[in-house]
CSV table of C-alpha atoms in Angstrom, one decimal:
chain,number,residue,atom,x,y,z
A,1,UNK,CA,-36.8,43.3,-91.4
A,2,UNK,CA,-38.4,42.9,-88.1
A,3,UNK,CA,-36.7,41.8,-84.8
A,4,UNK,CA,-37.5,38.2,-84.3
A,5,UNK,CA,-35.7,37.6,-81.5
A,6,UNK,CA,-38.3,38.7,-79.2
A,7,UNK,CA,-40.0,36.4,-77.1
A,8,UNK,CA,-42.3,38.0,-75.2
A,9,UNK,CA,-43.1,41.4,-75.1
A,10,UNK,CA,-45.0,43.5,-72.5
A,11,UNK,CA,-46.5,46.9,-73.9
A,12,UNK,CA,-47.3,49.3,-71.1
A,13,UNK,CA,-45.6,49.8,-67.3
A,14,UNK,CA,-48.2,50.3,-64.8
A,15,UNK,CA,-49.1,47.7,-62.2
A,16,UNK,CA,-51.1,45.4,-65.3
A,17,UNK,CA,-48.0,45.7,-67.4
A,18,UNK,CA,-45.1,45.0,-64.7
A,19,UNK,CA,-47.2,41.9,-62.8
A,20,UNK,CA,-47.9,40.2,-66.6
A,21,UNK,CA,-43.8,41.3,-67.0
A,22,UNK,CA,-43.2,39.3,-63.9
A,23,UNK,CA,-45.5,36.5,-64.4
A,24,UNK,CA,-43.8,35.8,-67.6
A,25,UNK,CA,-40.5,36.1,-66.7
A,26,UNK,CA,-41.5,33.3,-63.5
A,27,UNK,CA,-42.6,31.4,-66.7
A,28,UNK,CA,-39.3,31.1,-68.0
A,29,UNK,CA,-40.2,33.5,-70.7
A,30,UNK,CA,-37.4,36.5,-72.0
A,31,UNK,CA,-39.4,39.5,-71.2
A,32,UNK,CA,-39.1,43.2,-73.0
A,33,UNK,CA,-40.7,45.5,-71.9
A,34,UNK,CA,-42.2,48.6,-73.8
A,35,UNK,CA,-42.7,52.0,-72.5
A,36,UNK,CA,-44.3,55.0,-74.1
A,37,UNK,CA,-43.2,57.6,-71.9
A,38,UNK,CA,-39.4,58.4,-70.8
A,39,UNK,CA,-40.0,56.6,-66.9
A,40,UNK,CA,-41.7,53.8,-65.9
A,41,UNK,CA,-45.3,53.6,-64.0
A,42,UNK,CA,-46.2,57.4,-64.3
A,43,UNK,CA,-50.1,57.4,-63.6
A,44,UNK,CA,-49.0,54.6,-60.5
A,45,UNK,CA,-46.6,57.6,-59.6
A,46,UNK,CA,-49.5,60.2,-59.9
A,47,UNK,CA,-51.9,57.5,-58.0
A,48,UNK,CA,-48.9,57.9,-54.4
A,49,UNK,CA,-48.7,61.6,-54.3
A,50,UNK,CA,-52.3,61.0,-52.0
A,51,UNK,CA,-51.1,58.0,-50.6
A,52,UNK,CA,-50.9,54.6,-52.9
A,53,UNK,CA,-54.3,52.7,-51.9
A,54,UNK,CA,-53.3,48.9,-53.1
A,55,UNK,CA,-56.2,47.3,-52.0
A,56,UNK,CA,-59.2,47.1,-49.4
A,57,UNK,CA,-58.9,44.6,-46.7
A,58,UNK,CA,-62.5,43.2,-47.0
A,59,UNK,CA,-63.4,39.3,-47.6
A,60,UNK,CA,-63.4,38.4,-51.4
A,61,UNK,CA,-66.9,38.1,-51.5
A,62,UNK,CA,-67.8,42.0,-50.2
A,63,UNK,CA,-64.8,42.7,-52.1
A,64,UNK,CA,-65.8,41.3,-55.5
A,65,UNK,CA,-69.1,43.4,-55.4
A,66,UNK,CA,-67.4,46.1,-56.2
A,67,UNK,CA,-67.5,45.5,-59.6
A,68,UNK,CA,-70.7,45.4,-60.6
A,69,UNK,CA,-71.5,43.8,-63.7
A,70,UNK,CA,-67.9,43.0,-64.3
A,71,UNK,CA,-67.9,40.6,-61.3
A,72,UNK,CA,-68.0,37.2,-62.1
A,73,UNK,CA,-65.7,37.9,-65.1
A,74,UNK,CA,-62.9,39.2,-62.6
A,75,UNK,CA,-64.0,37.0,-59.6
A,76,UNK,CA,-61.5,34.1,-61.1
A,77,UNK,CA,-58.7,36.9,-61.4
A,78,UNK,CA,-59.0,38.5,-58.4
A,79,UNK,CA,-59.5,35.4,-56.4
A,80,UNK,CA,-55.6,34.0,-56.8
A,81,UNK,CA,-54.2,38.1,-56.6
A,82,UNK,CA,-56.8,39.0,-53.6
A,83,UNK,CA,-56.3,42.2,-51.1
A,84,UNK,CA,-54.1,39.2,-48.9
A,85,UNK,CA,-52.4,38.3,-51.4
A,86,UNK,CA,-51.5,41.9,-52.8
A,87,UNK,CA,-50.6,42.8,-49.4
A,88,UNK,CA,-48.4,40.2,-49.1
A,89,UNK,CA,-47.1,41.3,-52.5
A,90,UNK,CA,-46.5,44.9,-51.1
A,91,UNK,CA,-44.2,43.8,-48.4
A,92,UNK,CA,-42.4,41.2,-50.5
A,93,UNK,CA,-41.4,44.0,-51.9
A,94,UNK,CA,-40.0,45.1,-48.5
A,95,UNK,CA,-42.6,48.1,-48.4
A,96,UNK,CA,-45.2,47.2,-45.0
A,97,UNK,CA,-48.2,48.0,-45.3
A,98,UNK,CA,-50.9,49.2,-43.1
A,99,UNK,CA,-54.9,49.5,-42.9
A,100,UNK,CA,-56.5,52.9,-42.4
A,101,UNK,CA,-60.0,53.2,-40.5
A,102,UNK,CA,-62.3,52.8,-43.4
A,103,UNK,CA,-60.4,49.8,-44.3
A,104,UNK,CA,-58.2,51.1,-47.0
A,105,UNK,CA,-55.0,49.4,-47.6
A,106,UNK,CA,-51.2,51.7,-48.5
A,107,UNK,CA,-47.9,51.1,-47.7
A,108,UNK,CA,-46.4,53.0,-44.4
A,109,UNK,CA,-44.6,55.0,-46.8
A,110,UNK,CA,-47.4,56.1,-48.4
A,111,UNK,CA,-45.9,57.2,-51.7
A,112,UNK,CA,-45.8,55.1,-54.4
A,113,UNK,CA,-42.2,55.3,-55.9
A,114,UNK,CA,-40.1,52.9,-53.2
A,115,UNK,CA,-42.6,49.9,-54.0
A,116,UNK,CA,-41.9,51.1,-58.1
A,117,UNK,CA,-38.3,50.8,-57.2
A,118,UNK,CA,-38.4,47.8,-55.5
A,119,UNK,CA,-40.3,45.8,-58.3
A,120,UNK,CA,-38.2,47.5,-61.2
A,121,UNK,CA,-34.9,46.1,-59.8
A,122,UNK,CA,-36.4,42.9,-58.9
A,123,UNK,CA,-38.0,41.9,-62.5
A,124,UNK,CA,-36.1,40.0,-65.2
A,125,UNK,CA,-36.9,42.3,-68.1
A,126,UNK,CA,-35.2,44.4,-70.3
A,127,UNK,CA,-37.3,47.7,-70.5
A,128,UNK,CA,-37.1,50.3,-73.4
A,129,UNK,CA,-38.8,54.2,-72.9
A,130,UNK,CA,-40.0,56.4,-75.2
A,131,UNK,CA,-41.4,53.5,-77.5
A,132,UNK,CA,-44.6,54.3,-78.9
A,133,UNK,CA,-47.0,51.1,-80.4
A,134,UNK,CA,-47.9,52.8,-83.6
A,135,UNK,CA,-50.1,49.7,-84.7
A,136,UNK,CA,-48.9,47.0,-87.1
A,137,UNK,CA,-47.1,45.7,-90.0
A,138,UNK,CA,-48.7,42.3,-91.5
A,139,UNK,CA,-48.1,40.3,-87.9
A,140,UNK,CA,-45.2,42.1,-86.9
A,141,UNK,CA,-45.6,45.5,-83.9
A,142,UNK,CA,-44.5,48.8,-85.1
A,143,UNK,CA,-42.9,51.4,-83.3
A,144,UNK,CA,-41.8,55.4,-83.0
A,145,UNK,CA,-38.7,55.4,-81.1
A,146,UNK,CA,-35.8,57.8,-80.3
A,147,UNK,CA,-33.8,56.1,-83.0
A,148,UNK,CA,-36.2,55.7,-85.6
A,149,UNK,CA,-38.9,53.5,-86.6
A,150,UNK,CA,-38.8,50.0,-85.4
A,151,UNK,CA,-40.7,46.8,-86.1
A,152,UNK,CA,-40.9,43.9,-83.8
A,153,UNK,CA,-42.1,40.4,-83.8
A,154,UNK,CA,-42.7,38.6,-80.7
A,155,UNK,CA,-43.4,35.4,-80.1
A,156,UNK,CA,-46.3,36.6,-77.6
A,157,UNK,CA,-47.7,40.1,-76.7
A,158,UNK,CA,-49.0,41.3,-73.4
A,159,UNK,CA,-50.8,45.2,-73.8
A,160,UNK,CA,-51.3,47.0,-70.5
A,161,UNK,CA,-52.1,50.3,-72.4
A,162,UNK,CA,-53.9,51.8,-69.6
A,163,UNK,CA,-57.5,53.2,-70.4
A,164,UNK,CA,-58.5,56.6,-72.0
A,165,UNK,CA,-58.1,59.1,-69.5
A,166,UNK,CA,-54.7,61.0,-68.0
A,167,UNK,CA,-53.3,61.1,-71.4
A,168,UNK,CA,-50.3,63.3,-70.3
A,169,UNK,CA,-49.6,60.1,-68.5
A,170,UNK,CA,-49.6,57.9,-71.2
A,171,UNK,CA,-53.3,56.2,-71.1
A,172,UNK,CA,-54.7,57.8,-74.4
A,173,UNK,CA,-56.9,54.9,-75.8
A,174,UNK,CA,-55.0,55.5,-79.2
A,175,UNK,CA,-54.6,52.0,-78.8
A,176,UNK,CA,-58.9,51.2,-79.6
A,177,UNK,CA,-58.1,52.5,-83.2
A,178,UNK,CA,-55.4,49.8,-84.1
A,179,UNK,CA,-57.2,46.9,-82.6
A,180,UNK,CA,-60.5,47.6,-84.1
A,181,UNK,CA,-58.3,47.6,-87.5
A,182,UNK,CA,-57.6,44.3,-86.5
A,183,UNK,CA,-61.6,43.3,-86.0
A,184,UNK,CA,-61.2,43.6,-82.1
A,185,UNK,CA,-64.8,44.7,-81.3
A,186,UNK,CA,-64.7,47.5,-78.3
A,187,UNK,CA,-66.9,48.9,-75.7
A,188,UNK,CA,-66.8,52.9,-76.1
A,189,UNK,CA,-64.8,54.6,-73.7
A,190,UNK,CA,-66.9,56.8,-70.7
A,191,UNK,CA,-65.5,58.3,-67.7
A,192,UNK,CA,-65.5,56.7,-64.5
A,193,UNK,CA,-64.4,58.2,-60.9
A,194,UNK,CA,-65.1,61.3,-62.4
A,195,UNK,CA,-66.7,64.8,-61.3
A,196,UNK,CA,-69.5,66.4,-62.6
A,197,UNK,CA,-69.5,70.5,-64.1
A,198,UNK,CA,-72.3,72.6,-62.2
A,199,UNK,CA,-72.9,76.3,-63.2
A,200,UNK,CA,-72.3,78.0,-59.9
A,201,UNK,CA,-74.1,81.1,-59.5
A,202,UNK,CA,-72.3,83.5,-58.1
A,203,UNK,CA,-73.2,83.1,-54.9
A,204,UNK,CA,-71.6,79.6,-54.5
A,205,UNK,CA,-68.1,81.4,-55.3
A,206,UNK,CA,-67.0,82.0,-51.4
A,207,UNK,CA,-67.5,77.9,-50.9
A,208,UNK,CA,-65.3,76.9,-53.9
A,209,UNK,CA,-62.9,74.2,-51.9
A,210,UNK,CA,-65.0,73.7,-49.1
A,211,UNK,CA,-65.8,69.9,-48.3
A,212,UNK,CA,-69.5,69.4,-48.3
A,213,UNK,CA,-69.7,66.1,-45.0
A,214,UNK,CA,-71.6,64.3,-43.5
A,215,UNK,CA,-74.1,63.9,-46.5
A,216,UNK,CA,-75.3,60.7,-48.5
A,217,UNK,CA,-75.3,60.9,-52.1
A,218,UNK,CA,-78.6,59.4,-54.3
A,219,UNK,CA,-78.3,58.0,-58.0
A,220,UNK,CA,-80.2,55.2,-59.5
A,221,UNK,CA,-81.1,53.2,-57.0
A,222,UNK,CA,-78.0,53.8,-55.3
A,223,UNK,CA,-77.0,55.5,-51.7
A,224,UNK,CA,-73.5,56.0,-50.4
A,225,UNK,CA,-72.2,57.7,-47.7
A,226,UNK,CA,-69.6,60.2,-48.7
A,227,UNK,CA,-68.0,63.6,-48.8
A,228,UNK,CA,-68.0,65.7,-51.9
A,229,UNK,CA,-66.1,69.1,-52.8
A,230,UNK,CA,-67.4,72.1,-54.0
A,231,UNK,CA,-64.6,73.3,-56.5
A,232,UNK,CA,-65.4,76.4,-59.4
A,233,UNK,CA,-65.9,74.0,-61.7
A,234,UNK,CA,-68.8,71.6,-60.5
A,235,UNK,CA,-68.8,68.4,-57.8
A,236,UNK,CA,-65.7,66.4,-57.5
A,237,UNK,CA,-64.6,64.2,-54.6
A,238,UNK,CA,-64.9,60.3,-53.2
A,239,UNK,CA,-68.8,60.4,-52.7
A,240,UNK,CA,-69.5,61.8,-56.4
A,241,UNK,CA,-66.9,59.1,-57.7
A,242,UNK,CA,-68.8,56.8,-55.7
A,243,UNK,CA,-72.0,57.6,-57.7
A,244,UNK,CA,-70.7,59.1,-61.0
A,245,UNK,CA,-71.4,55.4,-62.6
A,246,UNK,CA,-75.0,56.0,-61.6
A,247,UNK,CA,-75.1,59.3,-62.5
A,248,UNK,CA,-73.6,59.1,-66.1
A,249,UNK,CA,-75.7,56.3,-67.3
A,250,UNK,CA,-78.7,58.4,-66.7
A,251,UNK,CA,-79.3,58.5,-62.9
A,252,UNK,CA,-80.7,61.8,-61.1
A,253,UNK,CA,-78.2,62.9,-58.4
A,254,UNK,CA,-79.4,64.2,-55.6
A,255,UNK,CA,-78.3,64.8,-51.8
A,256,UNK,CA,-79.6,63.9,-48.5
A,257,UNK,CA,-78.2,66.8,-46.2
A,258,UNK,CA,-79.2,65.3,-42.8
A,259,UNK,CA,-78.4,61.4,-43.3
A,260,UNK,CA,-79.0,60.4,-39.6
A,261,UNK,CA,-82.2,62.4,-39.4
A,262,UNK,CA,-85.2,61.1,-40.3
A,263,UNK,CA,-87.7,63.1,-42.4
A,264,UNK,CA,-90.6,63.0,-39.4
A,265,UNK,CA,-88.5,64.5,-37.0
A,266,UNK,CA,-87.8,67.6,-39.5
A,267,UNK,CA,-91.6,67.7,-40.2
A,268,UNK,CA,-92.1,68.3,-36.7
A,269,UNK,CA,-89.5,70.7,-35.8
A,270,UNK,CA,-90.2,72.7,-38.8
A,271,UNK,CA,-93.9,72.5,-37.7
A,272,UNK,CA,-92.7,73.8,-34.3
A,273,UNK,CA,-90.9,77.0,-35.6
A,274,UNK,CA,-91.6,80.2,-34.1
A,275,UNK,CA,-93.3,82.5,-36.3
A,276,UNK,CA,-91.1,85.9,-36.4
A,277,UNK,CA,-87.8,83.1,-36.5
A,278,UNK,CA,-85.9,83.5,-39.8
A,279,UNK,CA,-85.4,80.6,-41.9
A,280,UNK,CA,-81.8,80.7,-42.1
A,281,UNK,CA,-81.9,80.4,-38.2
A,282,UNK,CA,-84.5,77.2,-38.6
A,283,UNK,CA,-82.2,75.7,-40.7
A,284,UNK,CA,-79.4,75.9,-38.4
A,285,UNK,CA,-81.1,74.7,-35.6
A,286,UNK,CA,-81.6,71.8,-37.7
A,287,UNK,CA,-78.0,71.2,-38.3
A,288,UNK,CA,-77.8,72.5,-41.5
A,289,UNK,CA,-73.9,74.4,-42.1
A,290,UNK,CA,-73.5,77.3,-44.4
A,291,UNK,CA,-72.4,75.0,-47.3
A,292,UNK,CA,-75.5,73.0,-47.0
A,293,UNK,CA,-78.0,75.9,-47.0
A,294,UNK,CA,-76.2,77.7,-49.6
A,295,UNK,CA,-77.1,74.3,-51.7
A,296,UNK,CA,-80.5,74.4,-50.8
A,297,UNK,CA,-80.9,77.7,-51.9
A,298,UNK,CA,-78.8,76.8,-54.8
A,299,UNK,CA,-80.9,74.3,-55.9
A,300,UNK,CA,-83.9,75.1,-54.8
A,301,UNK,CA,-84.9,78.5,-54.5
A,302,UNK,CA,-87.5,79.7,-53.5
A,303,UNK,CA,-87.7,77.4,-50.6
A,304,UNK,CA,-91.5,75.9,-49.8
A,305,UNK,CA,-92.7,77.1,-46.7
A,306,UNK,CA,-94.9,73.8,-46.0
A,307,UNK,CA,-92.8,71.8,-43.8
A,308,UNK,CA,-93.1,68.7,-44.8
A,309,UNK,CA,-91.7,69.8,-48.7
A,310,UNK,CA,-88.9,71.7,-47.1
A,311,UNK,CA,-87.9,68.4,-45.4
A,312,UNK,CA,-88.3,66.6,-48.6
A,313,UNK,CA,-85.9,68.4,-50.1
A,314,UNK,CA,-83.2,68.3,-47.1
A,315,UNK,CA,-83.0,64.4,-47.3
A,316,UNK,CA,-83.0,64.5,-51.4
A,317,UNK,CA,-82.2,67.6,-53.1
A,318,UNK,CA,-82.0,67.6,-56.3
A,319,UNK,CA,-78.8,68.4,-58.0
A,320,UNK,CA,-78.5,70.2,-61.1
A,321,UNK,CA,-75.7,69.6,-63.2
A,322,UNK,CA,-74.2,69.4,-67.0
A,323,UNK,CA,-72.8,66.3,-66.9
A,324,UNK,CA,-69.1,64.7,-66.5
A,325,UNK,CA,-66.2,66.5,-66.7
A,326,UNK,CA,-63.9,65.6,-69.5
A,327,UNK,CA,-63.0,61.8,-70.1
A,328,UNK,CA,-59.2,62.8,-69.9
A,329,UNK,CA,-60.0,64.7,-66.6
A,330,UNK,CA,-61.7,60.6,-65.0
A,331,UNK,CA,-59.6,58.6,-62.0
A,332,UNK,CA,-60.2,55.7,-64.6
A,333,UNK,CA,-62.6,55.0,-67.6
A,334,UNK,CA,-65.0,52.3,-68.5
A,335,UNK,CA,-64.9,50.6,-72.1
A,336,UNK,CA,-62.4,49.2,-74.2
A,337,UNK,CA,-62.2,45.3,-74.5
A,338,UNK,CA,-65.1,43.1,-73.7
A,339,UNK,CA,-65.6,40.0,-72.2
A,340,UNK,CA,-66.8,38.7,-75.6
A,341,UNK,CA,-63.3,39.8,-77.2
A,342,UNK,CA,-60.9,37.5,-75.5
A,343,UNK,CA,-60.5,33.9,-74.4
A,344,UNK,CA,-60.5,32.8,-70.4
A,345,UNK,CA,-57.0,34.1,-70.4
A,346,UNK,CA,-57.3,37.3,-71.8
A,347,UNK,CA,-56.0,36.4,-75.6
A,348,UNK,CA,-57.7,38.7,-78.1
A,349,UNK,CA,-59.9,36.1,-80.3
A,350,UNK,CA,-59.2,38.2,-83.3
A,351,UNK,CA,-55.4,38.1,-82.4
A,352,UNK,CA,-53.7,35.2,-81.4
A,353,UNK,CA,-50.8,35.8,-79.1
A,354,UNK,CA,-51.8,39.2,-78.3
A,355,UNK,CA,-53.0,39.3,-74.5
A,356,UNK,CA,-54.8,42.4,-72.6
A,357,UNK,CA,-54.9,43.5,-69.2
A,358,UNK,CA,-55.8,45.9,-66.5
A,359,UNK,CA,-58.2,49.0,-67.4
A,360,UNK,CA,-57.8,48.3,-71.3
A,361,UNK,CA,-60.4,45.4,-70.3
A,362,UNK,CA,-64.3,46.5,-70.1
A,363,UNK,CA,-64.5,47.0,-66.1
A,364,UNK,CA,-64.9,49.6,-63.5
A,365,UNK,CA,-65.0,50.1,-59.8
A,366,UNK,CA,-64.8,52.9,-57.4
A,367,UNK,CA,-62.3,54.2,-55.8
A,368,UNK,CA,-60.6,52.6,-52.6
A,369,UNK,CA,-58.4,50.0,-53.4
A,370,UNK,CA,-59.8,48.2,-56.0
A,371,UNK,CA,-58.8,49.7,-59.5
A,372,UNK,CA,-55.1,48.7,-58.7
A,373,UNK,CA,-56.0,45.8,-57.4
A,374,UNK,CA,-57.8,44.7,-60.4
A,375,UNK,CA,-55.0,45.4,-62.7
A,376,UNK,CA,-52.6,43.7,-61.1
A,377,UNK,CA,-54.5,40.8,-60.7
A,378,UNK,CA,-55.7,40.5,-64.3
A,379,UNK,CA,-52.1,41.9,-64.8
A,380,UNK,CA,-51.0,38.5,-63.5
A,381,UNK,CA,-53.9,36.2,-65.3
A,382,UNK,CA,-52.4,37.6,-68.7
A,383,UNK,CA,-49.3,36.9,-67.9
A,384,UNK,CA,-49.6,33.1,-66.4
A,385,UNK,CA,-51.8,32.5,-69.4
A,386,UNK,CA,-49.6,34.6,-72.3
A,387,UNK,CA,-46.8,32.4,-70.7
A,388,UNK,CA,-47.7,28.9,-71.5
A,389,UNK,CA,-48.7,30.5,-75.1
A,390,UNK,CA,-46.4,29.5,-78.1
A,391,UNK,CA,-47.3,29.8,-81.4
């Protein structure tokens, strides 16, 4: 028989899981919390070891951009659990926070486990690891556990599975399977924040790890100013995440090596050059480094003598590539539950009392602050809202 003393249950400890834990719990709600792997908040773990970016400290209404198409469904969200508010959250939590140059928010202590800590031994909930949401029997949640099978049935349900990628972590997406069972209707999962595989020749090999700056990267319409990283395996780093959106839905990549020069004034100092002067020296007299001729002649061998072609390609080579890297290998993923799948508080419509939150919801948004952000603020709208729910 299943466990009926359950009131609510949270499924999933990252940032979505442990705000819709707390929110509940400030409810008034008994709170259990379920955990597939044998620790709490792994991939928020894995997010510190670079420094934990919370937030960006940028108005709402810059902020909010940042999610595209997703925007005005997450503008009521994000609006009561903004970057003020979740820095006011971070040093609640006795862990101070600070604001870097380009505006990104982390706590002075940069990793993520003391603010984990901190919120663990402050929440009302009783957590239980190595529980694994196998799917469902009638209305009731089943389980793999350490002592067996187990079958519980809550009075409400949060998920905060995570998305597909960083399975090792515990985001897998096996959850899609048992909620489209249920007639849930899904987006497809696709990478987002994600690299892209190039086939280097071998020439490239001696600039594998080598930051490629002070570029602007081109795809679909859009143009950010980035860094990217050469690496054996293709392009990876904050300016390709920046674009990989762009890119994967069918955008050409392509690179402008000499952002703060303007295409005339190459024309005419490619015009001016000496005619026994090599081109590898007329390329570094235009500021081009090693890395960025080596791409040029990566990508665009043989180079055109006519000047004003050559300077076409400086400000927007193309890029070949052979598409994303593996989904599991993504910062974060797009898909899963859609807009059209859940009331105004996040309840599944073909589930009632079952809530979802943070990157199991259809959204994306680059790097920089606001992928946490966003889970902990729809973290906390499931949560408010799964709270006044009684069946």
């Amino acid at each position: 028989m299943p466990n009926t003393s359950i009131d609510a249950l949270v499924i999933g400890s990252g940032p979505a899981g442990l705000m819709a834990a707390e929110s509940l719990a400030n409810a008034g709600r008994t709170v259990t919390i379920i955990e597939g792997k044998p620790s709490a908040g792994r991939k928020l773990l894995m997010a510190g070891k670079s420094g934990l970016n919370l937030t960006k400290d940028e108005p709402l209404e810059t902020f909010i951009r940042a999610y595209g198409s997703a925007a005005d469904w997450l503008y009521p969200m994000i609006a009561q659990l903004d970057p003020v508010e979740v820095m006011a959250f971070a040093e609640d939590l006795g862990q101070p926070v600070f604001t870097g140059t380009t505006g990104r928010v982390f706590p002075k202590a940069m990793k993520a486990s003391p603010l984990l800590r901190a919120w663990l031994q402050r929440l009302d909930a009783t957590m239980h690891l190595r529980w694994r949401w196998t799917g469902f029997d009638g209305d009731a949640l089943t389980f793999d556990t350490p002592d067996g099978p187990q079958t519980l049935a809550p009075n409400v349900t949060v998920l905060a599975l995570g998305g597909a990628s960083w399975s090792r972590l515990g985001s897998d997406g096996a959850w899609a399977d048992i909620l489209a069972d249920k007639g849930v209707e899904l987006a497809p999962f696709k990478p987002s924040n994600m690299g892209f595989t190039v086939a280097w020749s071998e020439h490239m090999a001696p600039h594998f790890g080598t930051p490629l700056k002070n570029i602007a990267l081109i795809a679909g319409g859009t143009r950010h100013r980035g860094e990217a990283v050469i690496s054996h395996r293709g392009l990876e780093g904050g300016g390709i995440y920046a674009v990989s959106a762009a890119v994967r839905d069918g955008g050409d990549l392509a690179f402008d090596l000499l952002p703060d020069r303007p295409v005339e004034g190459l024309v005419s100092r490619l015009r001016k050059r000496p005619r026994k002067q090599t081109l590898t020296k007329a390329l570094t007299g235009l500021g081009l480094d090693p890395l960025k001729r080596a791409l040029l002649q990566e990508f665009a061998r043989p180079l055109p003598e006519d000047p004003a072609a050559l300077a076409a390609l400086i400000k927007a080579l193309p890029v070949k590539h052979q598409g994303p890297r593996p989904i599991d290998e993504a910062i974060s993923t797009a898909g899963g539950v859609p807009q059209s799948s859940v009331t105004q508080g996040l309840m599944l419509e073909a589930i009632p009392g079952m809530f979802v939150a943070g990157e199991m919801l259809d959204w994306e948004a680059p790097t920089g602050g606001y992928l946490i952000n966003a889970c902990l603020a729809t973290g906390r709208w499931a949560g408010r809202y799964a709270g006044m729910y009684h069946p």
